Coordinates of C-alpha atoms and ligand atoms in Angstrom, one line a residue:
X1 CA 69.3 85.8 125.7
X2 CA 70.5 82.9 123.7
X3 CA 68.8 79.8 124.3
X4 CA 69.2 78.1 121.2
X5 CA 71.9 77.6 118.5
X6 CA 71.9 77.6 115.1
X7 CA 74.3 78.7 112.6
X8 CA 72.4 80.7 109.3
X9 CA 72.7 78.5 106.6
X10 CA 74.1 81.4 104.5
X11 CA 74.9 84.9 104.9
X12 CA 72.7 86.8 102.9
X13 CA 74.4 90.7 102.1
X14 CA 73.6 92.2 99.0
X15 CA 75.4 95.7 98.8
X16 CA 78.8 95.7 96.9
X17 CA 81.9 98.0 99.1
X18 CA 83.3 99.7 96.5
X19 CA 86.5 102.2 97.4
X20 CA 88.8 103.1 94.3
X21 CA 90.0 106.6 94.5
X22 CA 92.4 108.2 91.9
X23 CA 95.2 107.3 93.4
X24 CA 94.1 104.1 92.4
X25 CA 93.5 105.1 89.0
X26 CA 96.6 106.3 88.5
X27 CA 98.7 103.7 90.2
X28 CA 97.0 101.2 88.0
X29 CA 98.4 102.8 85.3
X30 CA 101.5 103.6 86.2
X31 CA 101.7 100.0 87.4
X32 CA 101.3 98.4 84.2
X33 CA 103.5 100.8 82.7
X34 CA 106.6 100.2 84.3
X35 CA 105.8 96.3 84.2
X36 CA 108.3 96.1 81.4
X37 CA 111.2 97.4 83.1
X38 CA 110.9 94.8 86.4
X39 CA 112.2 91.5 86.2
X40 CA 110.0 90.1 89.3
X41 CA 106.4 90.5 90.3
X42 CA 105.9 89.8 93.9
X43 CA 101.9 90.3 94.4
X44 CA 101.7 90.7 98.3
X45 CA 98.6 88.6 99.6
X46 CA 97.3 89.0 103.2
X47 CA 96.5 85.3 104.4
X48 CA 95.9 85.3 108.2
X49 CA 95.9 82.0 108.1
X50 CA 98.4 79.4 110.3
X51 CA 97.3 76.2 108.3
X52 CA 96.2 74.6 105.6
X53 CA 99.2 75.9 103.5
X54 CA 100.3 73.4 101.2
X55 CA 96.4 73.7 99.5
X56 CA 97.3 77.2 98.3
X57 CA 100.7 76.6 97.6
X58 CA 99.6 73.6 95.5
X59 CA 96.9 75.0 93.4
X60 CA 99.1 78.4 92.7
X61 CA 101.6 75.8 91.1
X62 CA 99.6 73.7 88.7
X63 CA 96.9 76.6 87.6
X64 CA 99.5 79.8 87.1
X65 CA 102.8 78.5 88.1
X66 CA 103.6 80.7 90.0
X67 CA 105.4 80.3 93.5
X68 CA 103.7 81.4 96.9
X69 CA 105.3 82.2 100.1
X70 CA 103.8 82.5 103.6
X71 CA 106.1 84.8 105.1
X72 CA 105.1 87.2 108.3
X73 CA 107.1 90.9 107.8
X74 CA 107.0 91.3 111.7
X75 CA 109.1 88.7 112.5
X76 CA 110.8 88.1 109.3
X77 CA 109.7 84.9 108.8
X78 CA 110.6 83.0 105.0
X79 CA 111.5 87.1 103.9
X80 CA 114.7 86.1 103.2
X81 CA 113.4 83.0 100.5
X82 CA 111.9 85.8 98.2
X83 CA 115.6 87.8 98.3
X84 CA 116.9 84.3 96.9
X85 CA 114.2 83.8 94.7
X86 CA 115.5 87.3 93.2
X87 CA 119.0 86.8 93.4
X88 CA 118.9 83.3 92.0
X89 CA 117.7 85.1 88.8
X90 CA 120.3 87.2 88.9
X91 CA 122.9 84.3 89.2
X92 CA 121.3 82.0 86.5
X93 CA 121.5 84.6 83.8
X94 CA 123.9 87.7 85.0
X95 CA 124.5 88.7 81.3
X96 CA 120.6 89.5 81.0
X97 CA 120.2 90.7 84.6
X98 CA 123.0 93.6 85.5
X99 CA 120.8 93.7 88.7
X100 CA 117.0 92.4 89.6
X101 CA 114.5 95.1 89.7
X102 CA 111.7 93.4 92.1
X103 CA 107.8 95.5 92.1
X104 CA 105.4 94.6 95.3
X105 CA 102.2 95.1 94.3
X106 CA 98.9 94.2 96.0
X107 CA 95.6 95.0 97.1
X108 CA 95.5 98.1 100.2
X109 CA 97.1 97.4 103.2
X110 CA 97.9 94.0 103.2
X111 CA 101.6 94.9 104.0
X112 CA 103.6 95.4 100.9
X113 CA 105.4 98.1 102.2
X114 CA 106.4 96.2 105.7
X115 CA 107.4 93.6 103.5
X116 CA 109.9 95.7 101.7
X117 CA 111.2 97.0 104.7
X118 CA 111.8 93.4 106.5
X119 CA 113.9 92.7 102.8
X120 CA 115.9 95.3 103.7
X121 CA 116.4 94.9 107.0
X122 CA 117.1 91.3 106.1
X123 CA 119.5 92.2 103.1
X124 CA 121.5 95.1 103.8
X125 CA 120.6 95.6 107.4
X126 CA 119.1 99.1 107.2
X127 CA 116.3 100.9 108.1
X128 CA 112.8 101.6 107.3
X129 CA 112.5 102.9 103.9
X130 CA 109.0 102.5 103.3
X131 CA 106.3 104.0 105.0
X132 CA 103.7 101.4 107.0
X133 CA 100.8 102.3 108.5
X134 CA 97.1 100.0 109.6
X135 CA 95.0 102.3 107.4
X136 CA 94.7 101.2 104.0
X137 CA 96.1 103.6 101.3
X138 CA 99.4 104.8 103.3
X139 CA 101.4 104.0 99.6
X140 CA 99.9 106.6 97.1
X141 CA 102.1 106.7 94.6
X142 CA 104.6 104.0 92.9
X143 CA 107.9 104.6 94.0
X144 CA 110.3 106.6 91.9
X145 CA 113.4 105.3 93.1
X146 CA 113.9 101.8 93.8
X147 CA 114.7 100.9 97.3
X148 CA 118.2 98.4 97.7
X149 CA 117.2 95.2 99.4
X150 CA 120.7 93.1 98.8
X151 CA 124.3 94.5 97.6
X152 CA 125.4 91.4 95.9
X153 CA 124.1 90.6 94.0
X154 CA 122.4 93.9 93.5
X155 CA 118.2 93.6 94.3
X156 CA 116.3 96.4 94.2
X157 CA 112.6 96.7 95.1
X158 CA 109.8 99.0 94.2
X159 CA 106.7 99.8 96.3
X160 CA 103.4 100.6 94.8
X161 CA 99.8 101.9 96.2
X162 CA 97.7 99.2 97.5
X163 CA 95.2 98.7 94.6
X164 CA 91.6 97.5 94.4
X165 CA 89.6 96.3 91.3
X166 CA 87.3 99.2 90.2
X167 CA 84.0 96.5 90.9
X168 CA 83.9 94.3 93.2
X169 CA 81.3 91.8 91.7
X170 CA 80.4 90.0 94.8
X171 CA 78.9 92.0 98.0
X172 CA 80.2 89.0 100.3
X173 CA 83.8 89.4 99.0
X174 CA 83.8 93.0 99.3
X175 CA 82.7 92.8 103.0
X176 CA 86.0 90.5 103.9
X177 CA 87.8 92.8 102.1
X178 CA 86.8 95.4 104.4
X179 CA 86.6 93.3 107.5
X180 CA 90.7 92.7 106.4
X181 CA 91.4 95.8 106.5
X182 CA 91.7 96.5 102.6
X183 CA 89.0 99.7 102.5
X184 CA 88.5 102.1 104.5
X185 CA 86.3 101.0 107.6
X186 CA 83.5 103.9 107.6
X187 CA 82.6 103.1 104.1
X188 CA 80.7 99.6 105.3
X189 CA 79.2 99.3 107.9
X190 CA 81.2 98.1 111.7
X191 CA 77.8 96.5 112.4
X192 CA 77.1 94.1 109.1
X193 CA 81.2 93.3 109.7
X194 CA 80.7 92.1 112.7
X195 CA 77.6 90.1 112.2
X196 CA 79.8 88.3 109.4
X197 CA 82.8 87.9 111.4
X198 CA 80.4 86.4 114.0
X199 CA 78.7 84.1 111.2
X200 CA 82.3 83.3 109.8
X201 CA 83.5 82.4 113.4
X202 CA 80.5 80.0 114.4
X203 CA 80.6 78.1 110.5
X204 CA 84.6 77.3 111.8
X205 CA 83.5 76.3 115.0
X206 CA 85.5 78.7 116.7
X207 CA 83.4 79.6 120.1
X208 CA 85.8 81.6 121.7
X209 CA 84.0 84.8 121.8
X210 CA 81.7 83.6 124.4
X211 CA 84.4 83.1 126.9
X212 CA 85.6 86.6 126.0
X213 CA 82.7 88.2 126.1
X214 CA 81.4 85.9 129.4
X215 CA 78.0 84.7 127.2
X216 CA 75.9 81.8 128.0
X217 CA 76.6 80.3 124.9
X218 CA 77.4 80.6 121.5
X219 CA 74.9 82.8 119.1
X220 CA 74.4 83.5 115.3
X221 CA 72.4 86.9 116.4
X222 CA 74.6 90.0 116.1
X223 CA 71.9 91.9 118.3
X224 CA 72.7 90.1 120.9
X225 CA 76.1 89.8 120.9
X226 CA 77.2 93.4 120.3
X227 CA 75.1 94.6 123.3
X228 CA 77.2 91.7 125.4
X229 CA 80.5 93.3 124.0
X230 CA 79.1 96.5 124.9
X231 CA 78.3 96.0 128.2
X232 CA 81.7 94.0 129.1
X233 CA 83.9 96.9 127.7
X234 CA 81.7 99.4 128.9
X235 CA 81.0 101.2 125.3
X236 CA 78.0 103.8 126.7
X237 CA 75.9 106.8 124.9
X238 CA 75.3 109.7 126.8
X239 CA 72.1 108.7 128.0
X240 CA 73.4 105.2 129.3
X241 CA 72.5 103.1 125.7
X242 CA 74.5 100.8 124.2
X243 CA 77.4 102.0 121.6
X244 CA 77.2 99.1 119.6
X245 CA 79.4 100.4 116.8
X246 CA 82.2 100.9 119.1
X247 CA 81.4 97.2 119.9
X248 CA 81.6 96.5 116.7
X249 CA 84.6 98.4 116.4
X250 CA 86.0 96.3 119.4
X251 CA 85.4 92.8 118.3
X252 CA 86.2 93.4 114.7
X253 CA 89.7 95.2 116.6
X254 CA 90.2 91.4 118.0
X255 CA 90.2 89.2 115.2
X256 CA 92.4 91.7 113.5
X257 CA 94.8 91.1 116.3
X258 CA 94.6 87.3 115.7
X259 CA 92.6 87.3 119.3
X260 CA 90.2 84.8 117.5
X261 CA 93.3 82.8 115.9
X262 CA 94.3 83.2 112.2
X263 CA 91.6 82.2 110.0
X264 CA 91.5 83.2 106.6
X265 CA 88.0 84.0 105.3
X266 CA 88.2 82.7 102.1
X267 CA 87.2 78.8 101.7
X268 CA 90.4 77.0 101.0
X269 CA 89.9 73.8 100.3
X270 CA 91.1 71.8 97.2
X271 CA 87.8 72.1 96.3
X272 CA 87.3 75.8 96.0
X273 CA 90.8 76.4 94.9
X274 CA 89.9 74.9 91.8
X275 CA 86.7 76.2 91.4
X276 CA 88.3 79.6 91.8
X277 CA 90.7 78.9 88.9
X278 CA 88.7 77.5 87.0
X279 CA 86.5 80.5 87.1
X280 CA 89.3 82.9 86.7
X281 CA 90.3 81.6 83.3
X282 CA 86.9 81.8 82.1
X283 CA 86.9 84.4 79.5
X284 CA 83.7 86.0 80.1
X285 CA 83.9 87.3 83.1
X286 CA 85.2 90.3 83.3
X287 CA 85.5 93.6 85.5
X288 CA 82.3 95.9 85.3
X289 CA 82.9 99.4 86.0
X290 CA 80.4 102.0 86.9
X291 CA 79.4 105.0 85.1
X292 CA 81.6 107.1 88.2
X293 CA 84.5 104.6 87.7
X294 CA 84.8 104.9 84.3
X295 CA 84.4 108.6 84.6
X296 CA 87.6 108.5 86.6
X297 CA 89.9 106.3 84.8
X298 CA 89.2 108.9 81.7
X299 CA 89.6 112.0 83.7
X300 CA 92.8 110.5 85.5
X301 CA 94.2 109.5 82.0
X302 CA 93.2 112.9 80.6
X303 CA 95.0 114.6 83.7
X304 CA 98.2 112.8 82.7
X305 CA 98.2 113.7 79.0
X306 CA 97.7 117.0 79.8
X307 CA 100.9 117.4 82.6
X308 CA 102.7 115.2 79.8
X309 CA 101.9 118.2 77.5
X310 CA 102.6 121.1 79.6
X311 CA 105.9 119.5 80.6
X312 CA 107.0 119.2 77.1
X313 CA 106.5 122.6 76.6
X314 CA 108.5 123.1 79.2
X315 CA 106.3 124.2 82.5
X316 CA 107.1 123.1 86.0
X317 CA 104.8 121.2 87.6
X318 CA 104.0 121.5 91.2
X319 CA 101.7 118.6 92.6
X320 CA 99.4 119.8 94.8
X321 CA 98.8 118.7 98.4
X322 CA 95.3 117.4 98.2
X323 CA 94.8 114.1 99.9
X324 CA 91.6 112.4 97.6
X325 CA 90.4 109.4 98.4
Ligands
LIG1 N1 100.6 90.3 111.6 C1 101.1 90.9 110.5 N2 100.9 92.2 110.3 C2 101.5 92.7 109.2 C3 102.4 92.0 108.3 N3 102.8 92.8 107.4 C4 102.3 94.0 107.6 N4 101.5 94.0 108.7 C5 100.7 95.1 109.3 O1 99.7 95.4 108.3 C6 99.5 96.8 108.3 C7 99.7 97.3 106.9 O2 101.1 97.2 106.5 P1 101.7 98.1 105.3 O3 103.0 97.5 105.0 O4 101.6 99.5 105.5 O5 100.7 97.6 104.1 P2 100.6 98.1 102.6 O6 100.2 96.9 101.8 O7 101.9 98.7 102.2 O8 99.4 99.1 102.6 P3 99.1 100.3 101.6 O9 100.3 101.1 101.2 O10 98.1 101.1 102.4 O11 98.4 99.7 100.4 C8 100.5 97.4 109.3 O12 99.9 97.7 110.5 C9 101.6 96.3 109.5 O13 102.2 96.4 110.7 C10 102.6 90.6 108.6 O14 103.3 89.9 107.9 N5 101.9 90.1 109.7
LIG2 MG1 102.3 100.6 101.5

C-alpha cells in the first residue's frame, strides 16, 4: 500500500522503440517525390491537448512560419479553415493554380486519413473515401488518385502512410510515441507505458486515477497501481494472479479515450518551444540510422529500380499480397 507520495524526479528509460517497416521506406520516398507536384503540405499532428494553444500556434509562426490548426476530425471542428486555407491559394493566383493539390502527411495514426474524410464530408458532402482505423499503419501506400475535397474552386487531397523517422534518438520520446498510439503497441512494453503515463499524470497533478481505480491515494509505483487496476476490472490468470498487462492495457485504453483529460505529453511551454527550435535548426544533429535501417532503405530503393526496369521492358507487374511490417 501507498503510504507516502513522491513523484520521481525523472523518468529514467533507456531503450529506443524503433518501428519503420518498408512501407515506410517506400512511402518516404515516394513522398518526397511527388512533393513537387502539391501545392500544400498539411503535416497532420496528434495534440490531445484542450489548452495552452496559442504557445504552439505562436512559436510555429515566428520559428518556420508556418500556420497550425487545432481541428478535431470527429466533430469537424476548424476542418473547414484548412479547405479555405487551400482555396484562398487558389483564388489569390488562379492563373498559377488550375486547381490546389493538398498532400496530408504525418507520423502513423495520428488521423490523417479521418482528416481527409471530415474535408470531404465538409466540402462536397460525401462519404468516406479514406480508410481509418486505431492501429497505426492502416495507409500503406500514397494515394494514386487524389481524393476531391471542394468543387469550386477545385481542392483535391492526397493521403499518405503514416511515417516514422528511421531512429528515434531519444528512448523517452519514442515511448510517448507509442503510448499515442504512433507504433504498434506489442513492440514496447504495456507495462513501462503505463508506469510513464502514471509518472506523466502525477508531474501534471492530475490524481484522478485514484478515484477510478478506488486507491488510498495517489502513487508513483507502477507495481502497485497495476495490481489495483487489476483487481477493480477483474483482469485474472488462470491460477487467480494478477494480469497486469491487460491492466496495463486497460489504463493505457483510458487516457487514450481522453478518460484522464487531454494532456499532451510533450512540455509545451514558451520555454521548451524554443528550445525545441532552436535545436531543430542546429545543423548537426541529424538522423542516425542502423545498420538494419539502412539495409532497408537500399533494398527498398533497389526493389523500385528493378520494377522500374522490368516495366520498361514491358512486363506486368502484379504486387503481391504480403502484409510487412
Ligand atoms: N479524438 C480524435 N480522434 C481522432 C481524430 N482524428 C482521428 N482520430 C482517431 O484516430 C485513429 C486514427 O485515425 P486515422 O485517420 O486512421 O489515422 P492516420 O493518420 O490516417 O493513420 P495511418 O494511416 O495508420 O498512419 C482513428 O481511431 C480515428 O477515429 C480527432 O481529431 N480526434
Ligand atoms: Mg491513414
Amino acid at each position: 500500500m501507498a503510504t507516502s507520495f513522491s513523484i520521481r524526479p525523472q523518468f529514467i528509460y533507456d531503450k529506443v522503440i524503433n518501428w519503420f517497416p518498408g512501407h515506410m521506406a517506400k512511402g518516404i520516398r515516394i513522398i518526397s517525390e511527388r512533393l513537387s507536384s502539391v501545392d500544400l503540405i498539411v503535416e497532420a499532428r496528434d495534440a490531445r491537448i484542450s489548452f495552452s494553444k496559442k504557445p504552439i500556434i505562436d512559436a510555429f509562426r515566428k520559428h518556420r512560419n508556418q500556420h497550425v490548426i487545432f481541428t478535431n476530425a470527429n466533430m469537424d471542428k476548424n476542418v473547414k479553415k484548412i479547405i479555405n486555407f487551400a482555396a484562398e491559394k487558389y483564388r489569390r493566383d488562379p492563373s498559377s493554380y488550375p486547381f490546389v493539390t493538398v498532400m496530408v502527411v504525418g507520423m502513423p495514426n495520428v488521423g490523417k486519413s479521418s482528416l481527409i474524410n471530415s474535408m470531404r464530408r465538409i466540402g462536397v458532402h460525401k462519404g468516406k473515401a479514406a480508410k481509418t482505423g486505431a492501429l497505426p499503419g492502416v495507409t500503406r501506400s500514397v494515394a494514386v488518385t487524389s481524393i476531391k475535397v471542394l468543387e469550386d474552386p477545385p481542392v483535391y487531397l492526397i493521403d499518405t502512410p503514416g511515417v516514422m523517422i528511421p531512429h528515434i534518438p531519444d528512448p523517452v520520446n519514442s515511448l510517448k510515441v507509442a503510448l499515442t498510439g504512433g507504433i504498434r503497441d506489442h513492440l514496447s512494453s504495456e507495462e513501462v507505458m503505463a508506469d510513464y503515463l502514471l509518472w506523466r499524470l502525477n508531474n501534471f497533478g492530475n490524481f484522478s486515477y485514484v478515484e477510478k481505480f478506488k486507491l488510498s491515494g495517489p502513487t508513483d509505483d507502477i507495481n502497485f497501481l497495476l495490481p489495483a487496476i487489476s483487481k477493480r476490472i477483474g483482469a485474472l490468470q488462470k491460477y487467480g494472479e494478477f494480469d497486469l498487462r491487460t491492466a496495463a492495457m486497460f489504463f493505457i485504453k483510458q487516457y487514450r479515450d481522453g478518460k484522464y483529460g487531454k494532456y499532451t505529453l510533450d512540455d509545451i511551454t514558451i520555454d521548451t518551444l524554443n528550445k525545441y527550435f532552436l535545436n531543430e535548426n542546429n545543423p548537426d544533429k541529424h538522423i542516425l540510422l542502423s545498420k538494419n535501417q539502412e539495409k532497408k532503405l537500399l533494398w527498398e530503393k533497389k526493389k523500385e529500380k528493378r520494377l522500374e526496369r522490368w516495366k520498361r521492358q514491358g512486363y506486368s507487374i502484379r504486387k503481391s499480397n504480403s502484409k510487412g511490417g
